[in-house]
Amino acid sequence: MISDKLQDILSKLPQQVKLVAVSKFHPIEAILEAYQAGQRIFAESRPQELAKKVGLLPSDIEWHFIGHLQTNKLKMVLPYVSLVQSVDSRHLLDAINDWGKTNNKIVPILLELHIGVEETKQGFVEEDILELLFNAERFKNVRFCGLMGMASNTDVEQDIRADFIRISSFFDYLCDLFPELSDFNQLSIGMSSDWPIAIDYGATMVRIGSAIFGERNNQ
Ligand SMILES: *Cc1c(COP(=O)(O)O)cnc(C)c1O
């Protein structure tokens, strides 16, 4: 049962850590079941799917976007989400800032940090993030709220720990370096397989899908 899995995770999650339920590829009924069990933050990774679900589900759900976002899809996503966790390029950041300017909004975002060697992973390297944040005042319609990161896809716990240490120490370094960015305080690390480890390294949000909803049919 979805509600049992939710309760089990919540019982182990420190109180200050936000649970983001990753509902991508799962049907409306599954999301409603989690909603009825009290869950309010959900995340999607595809614009079309998000837009459709937003229209069918209760309006007090807080939606996050966690997938690769193409700039021609911004208007399907930005009006509906309270956080874009997956800002992975300068091009996308510029486009979000422009959208915010046009629509008179300040868009809360996380910068996605690319670590590890897997070529398919999107994101910024550390140097890019430093450069962006040194110029943060240029992005008047974006609110920099923190970092999102993923550990390497491996079962080797030591390697996962090493990845989280790297993300987490970089996050702490940024918080010290940019005290004027007062909203830069969210560290989104940890998924179904590794969230208990992410907690050890200061996660402020975990993004959990299959451990709540079961396996996805996304092939
Ligand atoms: C799908 C996804 C998750 C959730 O993955 P699970 O292993 O099902 O918990 C978390 N973060 C991102 C960015 C994702 O795309």
Short mmCIF file of N, CA and C in Angstrom, two decimals, residues 25-202:
data_model
loop_
_atom_site.label_atom_id
_atom_site.label_comp_id
_atom_site.label_asym_id
_atom_site.label_seq_id
_atom_site.Cartn_x
_atom_site.Cartn_y
_atom_site.Cartn_z
N PHE A 25 5.23 8.97 -14.30
CA PHE A 25 4.80 7.68 -14.87
C PHE A 25 3.78 6.93 -14.01
N HIS A 26 3.39 7.51 -12.88
CA HIS A 26 2.38 6.84 -12.06
C HIS A 26 1.03 7.52 -12.26
N PRO A 27 -0.04 6.73 -12.18
CA PRO A 27 -1.37 7.27 -12.50
C PRO A 27 -1.93 8.18 -11.42
N ILE A 28 -2.92 8.94 -11.81
CA ILE A 28 -3.64 9.85 -10.91
C ILE A 28 -4.08 9.16 -9.62
N GLU A 29 -4.59 7.93 -9.75
CA GLU A 29 -5.12 7.23 -8.56
C GLU A 29 -4.02 7.02 -7.52
N ALA A 30 -2.81 6.71 -8.00
CA ALA A 30 -1.70 6.48 -7.08
C ALA A 30 -1.35 7.78 -6.35
N ILE A 31 -1.36 8.88 -7.10
CA ILE A 31 -1.03 10.17 -6.49
C ILE A 31 -2.10 10.54 -5.46
N LEU A 32 -3.35 10.28 -5.82
CA LEU A 32 -4.44 10.59 -4.89
C LEU A 32 -4.33 9.78 -3.60
N GLU A 33 -3.88 8.55 -3.75
CA GLU A 33 -3.72 7.72 -2.56
C GLU A 33 -2.66 8.32 -1.63
N ALA A 34 -1.58 8.78 -2.22
CA ALA A 34 -0.53 9.43 -1.41
C ALA A 34 -1.06 10.75 -0.82
N TYR A 35 -1.82 11.46 -1.62
CA TYR A 35 -2.41 12.73 -1.17
C TYR A 35 -3.32 12.48 0.04
N GLN A 36 -4.14 11.45 -0.08
CA GLN A 36 -5.05 11.15 1.03
C GLN A 36 -4.32 10.72 2.29
N ALA A 37 -3.12 10.18 2.10
CA ALA A 37 -2.30 9.83 3.26
C ALA A 37 -1.56 11.04 3.81
N GLY A 38 -1.76 12.20 3.20
CA GLY A 38 -1.19 13.43 3.75
C GLY A 38 -0.05 14.04 2.96
N GLN A 39 0.42 13.34 1.93
CA GLN A 39 1.55 13.87 1.15
C GLN A 39 1.10 15.06 0.30
N ARG A 40 1.89 16.13 0.30
CA ARG A 40 1.51 17.33 -0.47
C ARG A 40 2.53 17.76 -1.52
N ILE A 41 3.77 17.29 -1.42
CA ILE A 41 4.77 17.69 -2.41
C ILE A 41 5.01 16.53 -3.38
N PHE A 42 4.80 16.81 -4.67
CA PHE A 42 5.00 15.79 -5.70
C PHE A 42 5.90 16.36 -6.79
N ALA A 43 6.61 15.46 -7.47
CA ALA A 43 7.51 15.91 -8.53
C ALA A 43 7.30 15.11 -9.80
N GLU A 44 7.39 15.82 -10.92
CA GLU A 44 7.25 15.22 -12.24
C GLU A 44 8.46 15.59 -13.09
N SER A 45 8.67 14.80 -14.15
CA SER A 45 9.86 15.04 -14.97
C SER A 45 9.54 15.31 -16.43
N ARG A 46 8.25 15.27 -16.80
CA ARG A 46 7.90 15.56 -18.20
C ARG A 46 6.79 16.62 -18.24
N PRO A 47 7.02 17.69 -19.04
CA PRO A 47 6.08 18.81 -19.05
C PRO A 47 4.63 18.42 -19.34
N GLN A 48 4.43 17.60 -20.37
CA GLN A 48 3.07 17.22 -20.74
C GLN A 48 2.35 16.50 -19.60
N GLU A 49 3.08 15.58 -19.02
CA GLU A 49 2.51 14.77 -17.94
C GLU A 49 2.20 15.65 -16.72
N LEU A 50 3.09 16.57 -16.43
CA LEU A 50 2.84 17.50 -15.33
C LEU A 50 1.58 18.31 -15.58
N ALA A 51 1.49 18.90 -16.78
CA ALA A 51 0.36 19.78 -17.10
C ALA A 51 -0.96 19.02 -16.95
N LYS A 52 -0.96 17.79 -17.42
CA LYS A 52 -2.17 16.99 -17.35
C LYS A 52 -2.54 16.69 -15.90
N LYS A 53 -1.57 16.30 -15.10
CA LYS A 53 -1.85 15.92 -13.71
C LYS A 53 -2.28 17.13 -12.87
N VAL A 54 -1.65 18.26 -13.12
CA VAL A 54 -2.00 19.46 -12.36
C VAL A 54 -3.49 19.75 -12.49
N GLY A 55 -4.00 19.59 -13.70
CA GLY A 55 -5.41 19.88 -13.95
C GLY A 55 -6.37 18.91 -13.29
N LEU A 56 -5.89 17.72 -12.98
CA LEU A 56 -6.78 16.68 -12.47
C LEU A 56 -6.68 16.47 -10.96
N LEU A 57 -5.72 17.13 -10.34
CA LEU A 57 -5.45 16.84 -8.92
C LEU A 57 -5.71 18.07 -8.05
N PRO A 58 -5.83 17.87 -6.73
CA PRO A 58 -6.16 18.98 -5.83
C PRO A 58 -5.17 20.15 -5.97
N SER A 59 -5.69 21.34 -5.80
CA SER A 59 -4.88 22.53 -6.07
C SER A 59 -3.93 22.88 -4.94
N ASP A 60 -4.02 22.19 -3.80
CA ASP A 60 -3.05 22.50 -2.74
C ASP A 60 -1.81 21.61 -2.82
N ILE A 61 -1.68 20.86 -3.91
CA ILE A 61 -0.44 20.11 -4.12
C ILE A 61 0.66 21.08 -4.53
N GLU A 62 1.84 20.89 -3.95
CA GLU A 62 3.01 21.66 -4.34
C GLU A 62 3.80 20.81 -5.34
N TRP A 63 3.89 21.30 -6.57
CA TRP A 63 4.58 20.54 -7.62
C TRP A 63 6.01 21.01 -7.79
N HIS A 64 6.91 20.04 -7.95
CA HIS A 64 8.29 20.35 -8.32
C HIS A 64 8.57 19.74 -9.68
N PHE A 65 9.45 20.37 -10.44
CA PHE A 65 9.87 19.77 -11.70
C PHE A 65 11.30 19.26 -11.54
N ILE A 66 11.53 18.00 -11.97
CA ILE A 66 12.84 17.39 -11.73
C ILE A 66 13.47 16.81 -13.00
N GLY A 67 12.86 17.05 -14.16
CA GLY A 67 13.40 16.45 -15.39
C GLY A 67 14.13 17.47 -16.24
N HIS A 68 14.69 16.98 -17.32
CA HIS A 68 15.34 17.89 -18.26
C HIS A 68 14.25 18.76 -18.90
N LEU A 69 14.47 20.06 -18.85
CA LEU A 69 13.43 20.99 -19.30
C LEU A 69 13.92 21.74 -20.54
N GLN A 70 13.18 21.58 -21.62
CA GLN A 70 13.53 22.32 -22.83
C GLN A 70 12.91 23.70 -22.78
N THR A 71 13.62 24.67 -23.32
CA THR A 71 13.17 26.06 -23.16
C THR A 71 11.84 26.32 -23.87
N ASN A 72 11.53 25.52 -24.88
CA ASN A 72 10.23 25.75 -25.54
C ASN A 72 9.05 25.16 -24.75
N LYS A 73 9.35 24.53 -23.60
CA LYS A 73 8.28 23.95 -22.77
C LYS A 73 8.04 24.74 -21.48
N LEU A 74 8.70 25.87 -21.35
CA LEU A 74 8.62 26.57 -20.06
C LEU A 74 7.19 26.91 -19.67
N LYS A 75 6.40 27.32 -20.64
CA LYS A 75 5.05 27.78 -20.28
C LYS A 75 4.14 26.64 -19.87
N MET A 76 4.55 25.40 -20.15
CA MET A 76 3.78 24.25 -19.67
C MET A 76 4.15 23.90 -18.24
N VAL A 77 5.23 24.44 -17.76
CA VAL A 77 5.76 24.01 -16.47
C VAL A 77 5.76 25.15 -15.44
N LEU A 78 6.35 26.27 -15.81
CA LEU A 78 6.62 27.31 -14.80
C LEU A 78 5.38 27.88 -14.11
N PRO A 79 4.24 27.98 -14.80
CA PRO A 79 3.08 28.52 -14.07
C PRO A 79 2.59 27.60 -12.95
N TYR A 80 2.99 26.34 -12.97
CA TYR A 80 2.38 25.35 -12.07
C TYR A 80 3.29 24.86 -10.96
N VAL A 81 4.59 25.13 -11.05
CA VAL A 81 5.50 24.52 -10.08
C VAL A 81 6.01 25.55 -9.07
N SER A 82 6.28 25.07 -7.87
CA SER A 82 6.85 25.97 -6.88
C SER A 82 8.37 25.84 -6.82
N LEU A 83 8.92 24.85 -7.51
CA LEU A 83 10.37 24.73 -7.56
C LEU A 83 10.78 23.94 -8.80
N VAL A 84 11.72 24.50 -9.56
CA VAL A 84 12.35 23.73 -10.64
C VAL A 84 13.69 23.25 -10.08
N GLN A 85 13.76 21.93 -9.85
CA GLN A 85 14.96 21.39 -9.19
C GLN A 85 16.08 21.11 -10.18
N SER A 86 15.74 21.08 -11.46
CA SER A 86 16.66 20.51 -12.45
C SER A 86 17.15 21.54 -13.45
N VAL A 87 17.57 22.69 -12.98
CA VAL A 87 18.15 23.67 -13.90
C VAL A 87 19.58 23.24 -14.20
N ASP A 88 19.80 22.85 -15.45
CA ASP A 88 21.03 22.14 -15.79
C ASP A 88 21.89 22.83 -16.84
N SER A 89 21.50 24.03 -17.28
CA SER A 89 22.33 24.73 -18.25
C SER A 89 22.11 26.23 -18.15
N ARG A 90 23.10 26.97 -18.61
CA ARG A 90 23.01 28.42 -18.64
C ARG A 90 21.87 28.87 -19.56
N HIS A 91 21.74 28.15 -20.66
CA HIS A 91 20.68 28.44 -21.62
C HIS A 91 19.30 28.37 -20.96
N LEU A 92 19.09 27.30 -20.19
CA LEU A 92 17.81 27.14 -19.49
C LEU A 92 17.64 28.21 -18.42
N LEU A 93 18.69 28.50 -17.69
CA LEU A 93 18.60 29.52 -16.65
C LEU A 93 18.22 30.88 -17.25
N ASP A 94 18.87 31.23 -18.35
CA ASP A 94 18.55 32.50 -19.03
C ASP A 94 17.08 32.52 -19.46
N ALA A 95 16.63 31.40 -20.00
CA ALA A 95 15.25 31.35 -20.50
C ALA A 95 14.25 31.45 -19.34
N ILE A 96 14.55 30.82 -18.22
CA ILE A 96 13.66 30.91 -17.06
C ILE A 96 13.63 32.35 -16.55
N ASN A 97 14.78 32.98 -16.51
CA ASN A 97 14.85 34.37 -16.06
C ASN A 97 14.02 35.27 -16.99
N ASP A 98 14.15 35.05 -18.29
CA ASP A 98 13.37 35.84 -19.25
C ASP A 98 11.87 35.60 -19.06
N TRP A 99 11.51 34.34 -18.86
CA TRP A 99 10.08 34.02 -18.64
C TRP A 99 9.58 34.75 -17.39
N GLY A 100 10.40 34.75 -16.34
CA GLY A 100 10.02 35.42 -15.11
C GLY A 100 9.82 36.92 -15.33
N LYS A 101 10.70 37.50 -16.11
CA LYS A 101 10.61 38.92 -16.40
C LYS A 101 9.32 39.24 -17.15
N THR A 102 9.06 38.46 -18.18
CA THR A 102 7.86 38.66 -18.99
C THR A 102 6.59 38.48 -18.16
N ASN A 103 6.62 37.53 -17.25
CA ASN A 103 5.41 37.20 -16.49
C ASN A 103 5.39 37.81 -15.10
N ASN A 104 6.38 38.66 -14.85
CA ASN A 104 6.43 39.35 -13.57
C ASN A 104 6.46 38.38 -12.38
N LYS A 105 7.31 37.37 -12.51
CA LYS A 105 7.43 36.34 -11.45
C LYS A 105 8.90 36.13 -11.12
N ILE A 106 9.12 35.67 -9.90
CA ILE A 106 10.46 35.22 -9.53
C ILE A 106 10.38 33.71 -9.37
N VAL A 107 11.15 32.99 -10.16
CA VAL A 107 11.02 31.54 -10.22
C VAL A 107 12.06 30.89 -9.30
N PRO A 108 11.60 30.12 -8.29
CA PRO A 108 12.53 29.42 -7.40
C PRO A 108 13.15 28.21 -8.12
N ILE A 109 14.44 28.10 -8.03
CA ILE A 109 15.13 27.01 -8.73
C ILE A 109 16.24 26.40 -7.87
N LEU A 110 16.60 25.16 -8.21
CA LEU A 110 17.84 24.57 -7.73
C LEU A 110 18.76 24.39 -8.93
N LEU A 111 20.03 24.54 -8.71
CA LEU A 111 21.00 24.26 -9.76
C LEU A 111 21.38 22.79 -9.66
N GLU A 112 21.34 22.10 -10.81
CA GLU A 112 21.67 20.67 -10.80
C GLU A 112 23.17 20.51 -10.98
N LEU A 113 23.78 19.90 -9.99
CA LEU A 113 25.23 19.69 -10.02
C LEU A 113 25.54 18.36 -10.70
N HIS A 114 26.40 18.42 -11.68
CA HIS A 114 26.84 17.21 -12.37
C HIS A 114 28.11 16.71 -11.72
N ILE A 115 28.04 15.52 -11.18
CA ILE A 115 29.29 14.91 -10.70
C ILE A 115 29.37 13.55 -11.36
N GLY A 116 30.46 12.86 -11.15
CA GLY A 116 30.54 11.52 -11.68
C GLY A 116 30.80 11.51 -13.17
N VAL A 117 30.84 10.34 -13.71
CA VAL A 117 31.37 10.17 -15.05
C VAL A 117 30.31 9.84 -16.09
N GLU A 118 29.11 9.54 -15.64
CA GLU A 118 28.11 9.10 -16.61
C GLU A 118 27.73 10.24 -17.54
N GLU A 119 27.91 10.02 -18.82
CA GLU A 119 27.75 11.10 -19.79
C GLU A 119 26.30 11.55 -19.93
N THR A 120 25.38 10.67 -19.62
CA THR A 120 23.98 11.01 -19.83
C THR A 120 23.47 12.03 -18.80
N LYS A 121 24.20 12.16 -17.70
CA LYS A 121 23.69 13.04 -16.65
C LYS A 121 23.85 14.50 -17.03
N GLN A 122 22.80 15.25 -16.81
CA GLN A 122 22.81 16.68 -17.10
C GLN A 122 23.42 17.41 -15.91
N GLY A 123 23.69 18.66 -16.12
CA GLY A 123 24.02 19.49 -14.97
C GLY A 123 25.26 20.33 -15.16
N PHE A 124 25.47 21.18 -14.16
CA PHE A 124 26.62 22.09 -14.14
C PHE A 124 27.78 21.42 -13.40
N VAL A 125 28.99 21.75 -13.81
CA VAL A 125 30.14 21.39 -12.98
C VAL A 125 30.33 22.52 -11.95
N GLU A 126 31.14 22.25 -10.96
CA GLU A 126 31.31 23.19 -9.84
C GLU A 126 31.71 24.60 -10.33
N GLU A 127 32.64 24.67 -11.25
CA GLU A 127 33.14 25.97 -11.72
C GLU A 127 32.01 26.81 -12.31
N ASP A 128 31.13 26.15 -13.07
CA ASP A 128 30.01 26.88 -13.70
C ASP A 128 29.09 27.47 -12.63
N ILE A 129 28.86 26.70 -11.58
CA ILE A 129 27.95 27.16 -10.53
C ILE A 129 28.56 28.35 -9.80
N LEU A 130 29.85 28.27 -9.53
CA LEU A 130 30.53 29.40 -8.89
C LEU A 130 30.37 30.66 -9.73
N GLU A 131 30.63 30.53 -11.00
CA GLU A 131 30.55 31.68 -11.89
C GLU A 131 29.13 32.26 -11.94
N LEU A 132 28.15 31.37 -11.97
CA LEU A 132 26.76 31.84 -11.98
C LEU A 132 26.42 32.59 -10.71
N LEU A 133 26.80 32.04 -9.58
CA LEU A 133 26.41 32.66 -8.32
C LEU A 133 27.17 33.95 -8.06
N PHE A 134 28.39 34.05 -8.58
CA PHE A 134 29.08 35.34 -8.49
C PHE A 134 28.31 36.42 -9.26
N ASN A 135 27.54 35.97 -10.24
CA ASN A 135 26.76 36.92 -11.05
C ASN A 135 25.26 36.80 -10.79
N ALA A 136 24.93 36.32 -9.61
CA ALA A 136 23.53 36.01 -9.31
C ALA A 136 22.61 37.22 -9.50
N GLU A 137 23.12 38.41 -9.25
CA GLU A 137 22.25 39.59 -9.33
C GLU A 137 21.79 39.87 -10.76
N ARG A 138 22.42 39.23 -11.74
CA ARG A 138 21.95 39.40 -13.12
C ARG A 138 20.63 38.67 -13.37
N PHE A 139 20.35 37.70 -12.52
CA PHE A 139 19.15 36.89 -12.73
C PHE A 139 18.07 37.36 -11.76
N LYS A 140 17.48 38.50 -12.09
CA LYS A 140 16.56 39.14 -11.16
C LYS A 140 15.25 38.38 -11.01
N ASN A 141 14.92 37.54 -11.97
CA ASN A 141 13.65 36.83 -11.92
C ASN A 141 13.80 35.36 -11.60
N VAL A 142 14.96 35.04 -10.99
CA VAL A 142 15.21 33.69 -10.53
C VAL A 142 15.59 33.77 -9.06
N ARG A 143 15.09 32.83 -8.28
CA ARG A 143 15.53 32.73 -6.89
C ARG A 143 16.39 31.47 -6.74
N PHE A 144 17.64 31.65 -6.40
CA PHE A 144 18.54 30.51 -6.24
C PHE A 144 18.32 29.90 -4.86
N CYS A 145 17.73 28.70 -4.85
CA CYS A 145 17.35 28.09 -3.57
C CYS A 145 18.27 26.96 -3.12
N GLY A 146 19.23 26.58 -3.98
CA GLY A 146 20.15 25.53 -3.55
C GLY A 146 20.58 24.64 -4.68
N LEU A 147 21.00 23.43 -4.31
CA LEU A 147 21.53 22.46 -5.27
C LEU A 147 20.70 21.19 -5.30
N MET A 148 20.65 20.58 -6.49
CA MET A 148 20.12 19.23 -6.63
C MET A 148 21.24 18.36 -7.18
N GLY A 149 21.35 17.15 -6.64
CA GLY A 149 22.39 16.27 -7.14
C GLY A 149 21.98 14.82 -7.05
N MET A 150 22.68 14.01 -7.82
CA MET A 150 22.44 12.56 -7.83
C MET A 150 23.76 11.86 -7.61
N ALA A 151 23.71 10.78 -6.85
CA ALA A 151 24.91 9.96 -6.71
C ALA A 151 25.04 9.06 -7.93
N SER A 152 26.21 8.56 -8.17
CA SER A 152 26.43 7.62 -9.27
C SER A 152 25.50 6.42 -9.11
N ASN A 153 25.13 5.86 -10.23
CA ASN A 153 24.24 4.71 -10.23
C ASN A 153 25.04 3.44 -9.92
N THR A 154 25.19 3.14 -8.64
CA THR A 154 26.01 2.01 -8.23
C THR A 154 25.46 1.44 -6.92
N ASP A 155 25.79 0.20 -6.65
CA ASP A 155 25.41 -0.40 -5.37
C ASP A 155 26.50 -0.25 -4.32
N VAL A 156 27.63 0.28 -4.72
CA VAL A 156 28.75 0.37 -3.81
C VAL A 156 28.55 1.56 -2.88
N GLU A 157 28.23 1.25 -1.62
CA GLU A 157 27.85 2.32 -0.70
C GLU A 157 28.95 3.36 -0.53
N GLN A 158 30.19 2.91 -0.53
CA GLN A 158 31.31 3.85 -0.38
C GLN A 158 31.34 4.89 -1.49
N ASP A 159 31.01 4.45 -2.70
CA ASP A 159 31.01 5.38 -3.85
C ASP A 159 29.86 6.37 -3.72
N ILE A 160 28.71 5.88 -3.27
CA ILE A 160 27.57 6.78 -3.07
C ILE A 160 27.92 7.81 -1.99
N ARG A 161 28.51 7.34 -0.91
CA ARG A 161 28.92 8.28 0.15
C ARG A 161 29.90 9.33 -0.39
N ALA A 162 30.84 8.87 -1.19
CA ALA A 162 31.84 9.81 -1.74
C ALA A 162 31.14 10.88 -2.58
N ASP A 163 30.16 10.48 -3.38
CA ASP A 163 29.43 11.46 -4.20
C ASP A 163 28.66 12.45 -3.32
N PHE A 164 27.98 11.95 -2.30
CA PHE A 164 27.20 12.84 -1.44
C PHE A 164 28.12 13.77 -0.64
N ILE A 165 29.28 13.27 -0.25
CA ILE A 165 30.24 14.13 0.46
C ILE A 165 30.64 15.28 -0.45
N ARG A 166 30.89 14.95 -1.70
CA ARG A 166 31.33 15.99 -2.64
C ARG A 166 30.24 17.04 -2.86
N ILE A 167 29.00 16.58 -3.05
CA ILE A 167 27.90 17.52 -3.28
C ILE A 167 27.68 18.37 -2.04
N SER A 168 27.68 17.70 -0.91
CA SER A 168 27.35 18.37 0.34
C SER A 168 28.44 19.36 0.76
N SER A 169 29.70 19.01 0.54
CA SER A 169 30.73 19.98 0.92
C SER A 169 30.73 21.18 -0.02
N PHE A 170 30.42 20.93 -1.29
CA PHE A 170 30.32 22.06 -2.21
C PHE A 170 29.16 22.97 -1.83
N PHE A 171 28.06 22.36 -1.44
CA PHE A 171 26.90 23.13 -0.99
C PHE A 171 27.26 24.00 0.22
N ASP A 172 27.91 23.40 1.21
CA ASP A 172 28.30 24.17 2.40
C ASP A 172 29.24 25.32 2.04
N TYR A 173 30.14 25.03 1.14
CA TYR A 173 31.10 26.04 0.68
C TYR A 173 30.35 27.21 0.04
N LEU A 174 29.37 26.91 -0.79
CA LEU A 174 28.59 27.96 -1.45
C LEU A 174 27.80 28.78 -0.43
N CYS A 175 27.22 28.10 0.54
CA CYS A 175 26.44 28.82 1.56
C CYS A 175 27.33 29.81 2.31
N ASP A 176 28.57 29.41 2.58
CA ASP A 176 29.51 30.31 3.26
C ASP A 176 29.95 31.45 2.35
N LEU A 177 30.14 31.12 1.08
CA LEU A 177 30.70 32.10 0.15
C LEU A 177 29.68 33.16 -0.25
N PHE A 178 28.41 32.77 -0.26
CA PHE A 178 27.36 33.69 -0.74
C PHE A 178 26.30 33.91 0.33
N PRO A 179 26.68 34.48 1.46
CA PRO A 179 25.69 34.67 2.54
C PRO A 179 24.56 35.60 2.13
N GLU A 180 24.82 36.44 1.11
CA GLU A 180 23.77 37.36 0.66
C GLU A 180 22.64 36.62 -0.06
N LEU A 181 22.90 35.40 -0.52
CA LEU A 181 21.82 34.62 -1.15
C LEU A 181 21.06 33.91 -0.03
N SER A 182 20.12 34.66 0.56
CA SER A 182 19.53 34.16 1.81
C SER A 182 18.59 32.97 1.59
N ASP A 183 18.17 32.75 0.35
CA ASP A 183 17.30 31.59 0.10
C ASP A 183 18.08 30.36 -0.33
N PHE A 184 19.37 30.50 -0.46
CA PHE A 184 20.18 29.37 -0.92
C PHE A 184 20.43 28.43 0.25
N ASN A 185 19.47 27.56 0.50
CA ASN A 185 19.56 26.71 1.69
C ASN A 185 18.99 25.31 1.51
N GLN A 186 18.72 24.93 0.26
CA GLN A 186 18.14 23.60 0.03
C GLN A 186 19.14 22.67 -0.66
N LEU A 187 19.28 21.49 -0.11
CA LEU A 187 20.14 20.47 -0.71
C LEU A 187 19.27 19.26 -1.01
N SER A 188 18.99 19.07 -2.30
CA SER A 188 18.11 17.98 -2.73
C SER A 188 18.95 16.81 -3.20
N ILE A 189 19.20 15.88 -2.29
CA ILE A 189 19.93 14.65 -2.64
C ILE A 189 19.21 13.48 -2.00
N GLY A 190 19.32 12.30 -2.65
CA GLY A 190 18.73 11.10 -2.11
C GLY A 190 17.49 10.69 -2.88
N MET A 191 17.48 9.43 -3.33
CA MET A 191 16.36 8.85 -4.07
C MET A 191 16.00 7.53 -3.36
N SER A 192 15.13 6.73 -3.99
CA SER A 192 14.65 5.51 -3.31
C SER A 192 15.78 4.65 -2.76
N SER A 193 16.83 4.49 -3.53
CA SER A 193 17.85 3.52 -3.14
C SER A 193 18.89 4.10 -2.18
N ASP A 194 19.00 5.43 -2.12
CA ASP A 194 20.11 5.96 -1.34
C ASP A 194 19.72 7.09 -0.37
N TRP A 195 18.42 7.31 -0.18
CA TRP A 195 18.05 8.46 0.66
C TRP A 195 18.54 8.36 2.11
N PRO A 196 18.57 7.13 2.72
CA PRO A 196 19.06 7.12 4.10
C PRO A 196 20.52 7.61 4.19
N ILE A 197 21.29 7.36 3.13
CA ILE A 197 22.68 7.83 3.12
C ILE A 197 22.70 9.34 2.95
N ALA A 198 21.83 9.84 2.06
CA ALA A 198 21.78 11.29 1.80
C ALA A 198 21.48 12.09 3.07
N ILE A 199 20.67 11.50 3.94
CA ILE A 199 20.35 12.15 5.22
C ILE A 199 21.62 12.43 6.03
N ASP A 200 22.54 11.46 5.97
CA ASP A 200 23.81 11.63 6.71
C ASP A 200 24.60 12.84 6.24
N TYR A 201 24.34 13.26 5.00
CA TYR A 201 25.14 14.35 4.44
C TYR A 201 24.34 15.64 4.27
N GLY A 202 23.31 15.77 5.07
CA GLY A 202 22.65 17.07 5.14
C GLY A 202 21.56 17.33 4.12
#
